[in-house]
CSV table of C-alpha atoms in Angstrom, one decimal:
chain,number,residue,atom,x,y,z
E,201,LEU,CA,-56.2,-68.3,15.6
E,202,VAL,CA,-56.7,-68.5,19.3
E,203,PHE,CA,-58.0,-65.2,20.6
E,204,ASP,CA,-57.2,-63.6,23.9
E,205,ALA,CA,-60.8,-62.4,24.1
E,206,SER,CA,-64.0,-61.9,22.1
E,207,ILE,CA,-65.8,-58.5,22.3
E,208,VAL,CA,-69.5,-58.0,21.3
E,209,ILE,CA,-70.6,-54.7,19.9
E,210,PRO,CA,-74.4,-54.4,19.5
E,211,THR,CA,-75.3,-51.8,16.9
E,212,TYR,CA,-78.3,-50.0,15.4
E,213,ASN,CA,-77.8,-47.0,13.2
E,214,GLU,CA,-74.1,-46.6,14.2
E,215,SER,CA,-72.7,-45.8,10.7
E,216,ASP,CA,-71.2,-42.6,12.2
E,217,ASN,CA,-69.3,-44.6,14.9
E,218,ILE,CA,-68.6,-48.1,13.8
E,219,LYS,CA,-65.5,-47.4,11.7
E,220,LYS,CA,-63.9,-45.2,14.3
E,221,MET,CA,-64.7,-47.7,17.1
E,222,ILE,CA,-63.2,-50.7,15.3
E,223,SER,CA,-60.2,-48.7,14.2
E,224,GLU,CA,-59.6,-47.5,17.8
E,225,LEU,CA,-60.1,-51.0,19.2
E,226,GLN,CA,-57.6,-52.5,16.7
E,227,SER,CA,-55.1,-49.8,17.7
E,228,VAL,CA,-55.5,-50.6,21.4
E,229,PHE,CA,-55.2,-54.3,20.8
E,230,SER,CA,-52.0,-53.8,18.7
E,231,ASP,CA,-50.4,-51.5,21.4
E,232,ASN,CA,-51.1,-54.2,24.0
E,233,SER,CA,-50.1,-57.3,22.0
E,234,LEU,CA,-53.6,-58.7,22.1
E,235,ASP,CA,-55.5,-60.7,19.5
E,236,VAL,CA,-59.2,-60.0,20.1
E,237,GLU,CA,-62.1,-61.2,18.1
E,238,ILE,CA,-64.8,-58.5,17.4
E,239,ILE,CA,-68.4,-59.6,17.0
E,240,VAL,CA,-70.6,-56.8,15.5
E,241,VAL,CA,-74.3,-57.7,16.0
E,242,ASP,CA,-76.5,-55.3,14.0
E,243,ASP,CA,-80.3,-55.1,14.2
E,244,ASP,CA,-80.5,-54.6,10.4
E,245,SER,CA,-79.7,-50.9,10.6
E,246,PRO,CA,-81.2,-48.9,7.7
E,247,ASP,CA,-78.2,-46.6,7.7
E,248,GLY,CA,-75.8,-49.3,6.4
E,249,THR,CA,-73.9,-50.0,9.7
E,250,ALA,CA,-73.6,-53.7,8.9
E,251,LYS,CA,-72.2,-53.0,5.4
E,252,ILE,CA,-69.5,-50.8,6.8
E,253,ALA,CA,-68.6,-53.5,9.4
E,254,LYS,CA,-68.4,-56.1,6.7
E,255,GLN,CA,-66.0,-53.9,4.7
E,256,LEU,CA,-63.9,-53.5,7.8
E,257,SER,CA,-63.8,-57.3,8.3
E,258,GLU,CA,-61.9,-57.5,5.0
E,259,GLU,CA,-59.4,-55.0,6.3
E,260,TYR,CA,-59.0,-56.5,9.7
E,261,SER,CA,-58.9,-60.2,10.7
E,262,GLY,CA,-61.0,-61.5,13.5
E,263,ILE,CA,-64.2,-59.5,12.8
E,264,LYS,CA,-67.6,-61.3,12.5
E,265,VAL,CA,-70.7,-59.4,11.5
E,266,VAL,CA,-74.1,-60.8,12.5
E,267,VAL,CA,-77.3,-59.1,11.1
E,268,ARG,CA,-80.5,-59.7,13.0
E,269,THR,CA,-83.9,-59.1,11.4
E,270,ALA,CA,-86.2,-60.4,14.1
E,271,ASN,CA,-86.7,-60.1,17.9
E,272,LYS,CA,-84.6,-56.9,17.8
E,273,GLY,CA,-83.3,-55.3,21.0
E,274,LEU,CA,-80.1,-54.4,22.8
E,275,SER,CA,-80.0,-57.4,25.2
E,276,GLN,CA,-81.2,-59.8,22.5
E,277,SER,CA,-78.4,-58.7,20.3
E,278,VAL,CA,-75.7,-59.1,23.0
E,279,VAL,CA,-76.9,-62.6,23.9
E,280,GLU,CA,-76.9,-63.7,20.2
E,281,GLY,CA,-73.4,-62.3,20.0
E,282,PHE,CA,-72.3,-64.5,22.8
E,283,GLY,CA,-73.1,-67.5,20.7
E,284,HIS,CA,-70.6,-66.4,18.0
E,285,CYS,CA,-67.7,-65.8,20.4
E,286,SER,CA,-64.9,-68.3,20.1
E,287,SER,CA,-62.8,-67.1,23.1
E,288,ASP,CA,-63.0,-68.1,26.7
E,289,ILE,CA,-63.1,-64.4,27.7
E,290,ILE,CA,-66.1,-62.5,26.5
E,291,GLY,CA,-66.8,-58.7,26.7
E,292,VAL,CA,-69.4,-56.1,25.7
E,293,ILE,CA,-68.8,-52.6,24.7
E,294,ASP,CA,-71.1,-49.9,23.3
E,295,CYS,CA,-70.4,-48.5,19.8
E,296,ASP,CA,-71.0,-44.9,20.8
E,297,PHE,CA,-67.7,-44.3,22.8
E,298,SER,CA,-69.6,-44.0,26.1
E,299,HIS,CA,-67.2,-46.9,27.1
E,300,PRO,CA,-63.5,-46.1,26.6
E,301,PRO,CA,-61.8,-48.6,24.3
E,302,ARG,CA,-58.4,-48.0,25.9
E,303,LEU,CA,-59.6,-49.8,29.1
E,304,VAL,CA,-60.4,-53.1,27.3
E,305,PRO,CA,-56.9,-54.6,27.9
E,306,GLU,CA,-57.3,-53.9,31.6
E,307,PHE,CA,-60.5,-55.9,31.7
E,308,ILE,CA,-59.0,-58.8,29.7
E,309,ASN,CA,-55.8,-59.0,31.6
E,310,SER,CA,-57.5,-58.9,35.0
E,311,ILE,CA,-59.5,-62.0,34.0
E,312,LYS,CA,-56.5,-63.7,32.2
E,313,GLN,CA,-54.4,-63.4,35.3
E,314,GLY,CA,-57.0,-65.4,37.2
E,315,ASN,CA,-58.1,-62.5,39.5
E,316,TYR,CA,-61.7,-62.5,38.5
E,317,ASP,CA,-64.5,-64.5,36.7
E,318,ILE,CA,-66.4,-61.4,35.9
E,319,VAL,CA,-65.4,-57.7,35.8
E,320,PHE,CA,-67.8,-54.7,35.5
E,321,GLY,CA,-66.9,-51.2,34.5
E,322,THR,CA,-68.2,-48.8,37.1
E,323,ARG,CA,-69.2,-45.2,36.9
E,324,TYR,CA,-70.0,-44.8,40.6
E,325,THR,CA,-66.6,-44.6,42.3
E,326,ASP,CA,-64.3,-41.8,43.2
E,327,LYS,CA,-62.3,-42.6,40.0
E,328,GLY,CA,-65.4,-43.0,37.8
E,329,GLY,CA,-68.0,-40.6,36.6
E,330,ILE,CA,-70.6,-39.6,34.1
E,331,GLU,CA,-70.4,-36.7,31.6
E,332,GLY,CA,-73.2,-35.1,29.7
E,333,TRP,CA,-76.3,-36.5,31.4
E,334,GLY,CA,-79.4,-34.4,32.2
E,335,LEU,CA,-81.3,-34.7,35.5
E,336,LYS,CA,-83.9,-37.2,34.0
E,337,ARG,CA,-81.2,-39.6,32.8
E,338,LYS,CA,-79.4,-39.4,36.2
E,339,ILE,CA,-82.6,-40.2,38.1
E,340,ILE,CA,-83.4,-43.2,35.9
E,341,SER,CA,-79.9,-44.6,36.3
E,342,TRP,CA,-79.9,-44.0,40.1
E,343,GLY,CA,-83.3,-45.7,40.4
E,344,ALA,CA,-82.2,-48.7,38.3
E,345,THR,CA,-78.9,-49.0,40.2
E,346,SER,CA,-80.6,-48.8,43.6
E,347,ILE,CA,-83.1,-51.5,42.7
E,348,ALA,CA,-80.4,-53.8,41.4
E,349,ARG,CA,-78.2,-53.4,44.5
E,350,LEU,CA,-80.9,-54.8,46.6
E,351,PHE,CA,-79.9,-58.3,45.5
E,352,VAL,CA,-76.3,-57.6,44.3
E,353,PRO,CA,-75.2,-55.2,47.1
E,354,PHE,CA,-71.4,-55.8,46.6
E,355,THR,CA,-71.5,-53.9,43.3
E,356,THR,CA,-71.3,-50.2,42.8
E,357,ASP,CA,-72.7,-50.2,39.2
E,358,PRO,CA,-74.7,-53.4,38.5
E,359,VAL,CA,-76.5,-51.9,35.5
E,360,SER,CA,-73.2,-51.1,33.6
E,361,GLY,CA,-73.2,-52.1,30.0
E,362,PHE,CA,-69.3,-52.4,29.9
E,363,PHE,CA,-68.2,-55.8,31.3
E,364,PHE,CA,-66.1,-58.9,30.6
E,365,PHE,CA,-66.4,-62.5,31.9
E,366,ARG,CA,-65.3,-66.1,31.4
E,367,LYS,CA,-67.5,-68.1,29.2
E,368,HIS,CA,-68.2,-70.7,31.9
E,369,VAL,CA,-70.1,-67.9,33.8
E,370,ILE,CA,-73.1,-68.3,31.4
E,371,GLU,CA,-72.9,-72.0,30.6
E,372,ASP,CA,-76.1,-73.8,31.5
E,373,VAL,CA,-77.7,-70.5,32.5
E,374,ARG,CA,-81.1,-69.4,31.1
E,375,LEU,CA,-80.5,-65.9,30.1
E,376,ASN,CA,-83.8,-64.0,29.5
E,377,PRO,CA,-82.8,-61.0,27.4
E,378,ILE,CA,-85.7,-58.6,28.2
E,379,GLY,CA,-85.0,-55.1,29.3
E,380,TYR,CA,-81.7,-53.5,28.5
E,381,LYS,CA,-79.3,-54.6,31.3
E,382,ILE,CA,-78.0,-57.9,30.2
E,383,GLY,CA,-75.0,-57.4,32.4
E,384,LEU,CA,-77.3,-57.5,35.5
E,385,GLU,CA,-78.8,-60.6,34.1
E,386,ILE,CA,-75.4,-62.3,34.0
E,387,LEU,CA,-74.5,-61.0,37.4
E,388,GLY,CA,-77.7,-62.2,39.0
E,389,LYS,CA,-77.8,-65.7,37.3
E,390,GLY,CA,-74.2,-66.5,36.3
E,391,ASN,CA,-71.8,-69.1,37.6
E,392,TRP,CA,-69.1,-66.8,39.0
E,393,LYS,CA,-67.1,-66.7,42.3
E,394,LYS,CA,-64.7,-63.8,41.9
E,395,TYR,CA,-66.1,-60.4,41.0
E,396,GLY,CA,-64.1,-57.3,40.1
E,397,GLU,CA,-64.7,-53.7,39.0
E,398,ILE,CA,-62.8,-51.1,36.9
E,399,SER,CA,-63.6,-47.4,37.2
E,400,TYR,CA,-64.3,-45.4,34.0
E,401,HIS,CA,-65.8,-42.1,32.9
E,402,PHE,CA,-69.0,-42.6,31.0
E,403,LYS,CA,-69.4,-40.1,28.1
E,404,ASN,CA,-72.7,-39.4,26.5
E,405,ARG,CA,-72.8,-40.3,22.8
E,406,GLU,CA,-71.9,-37.5,20.4
E,407,ARG,CA,-73.3,-39.1,17.2
E,408,GLY,CA,-76.0,-41.6,16.4
E,409,ASP,CA,-79.2,-42.4,18.4
E,410,SER,CA,-79.5,-43.9,21.9
E,411,LYS,CA,-81.0,-47.4,22.1
E,412,LEU,CA,-82.7,-46.6,25.4
E,413,GLY,CA,-86.4,-46.1,25.0
E,414,LEU,CA,-89.6,-46.3,27.0
E,415,LYS,CA,-89.9,-50.1,26.2
E,416,GLU,CA,-86.6,-50.9,27.8
E,417,ILE,CA,-87.4,-48.8,30.9
E,418,VAL,CA,-90.8,-50.5,31.3
E,419,GLU,CA,-89.2,-54.0,30.9
E,420,TYR,CA,-86.5,-53.3,33.6
E,421,PRO,CA,-88.6,-54.2,36.7
E,422,ILE,CA,-89.9,-57.3,34.9
E,423,GLN,CA,-86.2,-58.3,34.3
E,424,VAL,CA,-85.4,-57.7,38.0
E,425,LEU,CA,-88.3,-59.8,39.1
E,426,ASP,CA,-87.3,-62.6,36.8
E,427,ILE,CA,-83.7,-62.6,38.2
E,428,LEU,CA,-85.1,-62.7,41.8
E,429,ILE,CA,-87.4,-65.7,41.0
E,430,TYR,CA,-84.4,-67.4,39.3
E,431,LYS,CA,-82.2,-66.9,42.4
E,432,PHE,CA,-85.0,-68.0,44.8
E,433,LYS,CA,-85.6,-71.3,42.8
E,434,LYS,CA,-81.9,-72.0,42.7
E,435,LYS,CA,-81.6,-71.5,46.4
E,436,VAL,CA,-84.5,-73.8,47.0
E,437,ARG,CA,-83.0,-76.5,44.8
E,438,ALA,CA,-79.6,-76.3,46.6
């Protein structure tokens, strides 16, 4: 089966969400006549997330379940998921419904039609927005976004975790999955020419636990520095 796209879902303790997420994605794919491969990458969740995903893979075709027991982390999971994608178009979506599944076809079609090499979901436009965040979370996001836009000023939401791209964008690219913003890593290092954005409303998770911790926040400036060094070396070699 040739898939229209592959979508990576990183999970940890998402037993409350995984069944609903996959079911909703499958409904969206069916309504839009799309065959999309789903790659669930689970960091060995003690709540049985992977087991539920494996059961769903028997119900739906095109679902792969990858269980990781070492080097755990959000970005690490996503990068490992890329290696299991068989389509030319690859995407990432969170399992907690902070990213709306109904928009996935819009991402896929905008790339399939040749408009873009990479498309980011953005919260920071007139049509986008964020629901359910406290002041602390808003300040962290604003700070991370402001830092990132110093070297990718054309983006409104460079730290978004909801994005799609063509596989060639990451070919021969040394992705260093530290921190929690792998999309920024791809944006800063990837082989792309045409960039696009799709507005969406970010909703805070209702069930399960957030994967954002102190470790990820501390690693973020290290990740930014690594991208800047990578870009500088690439410019010097050119």
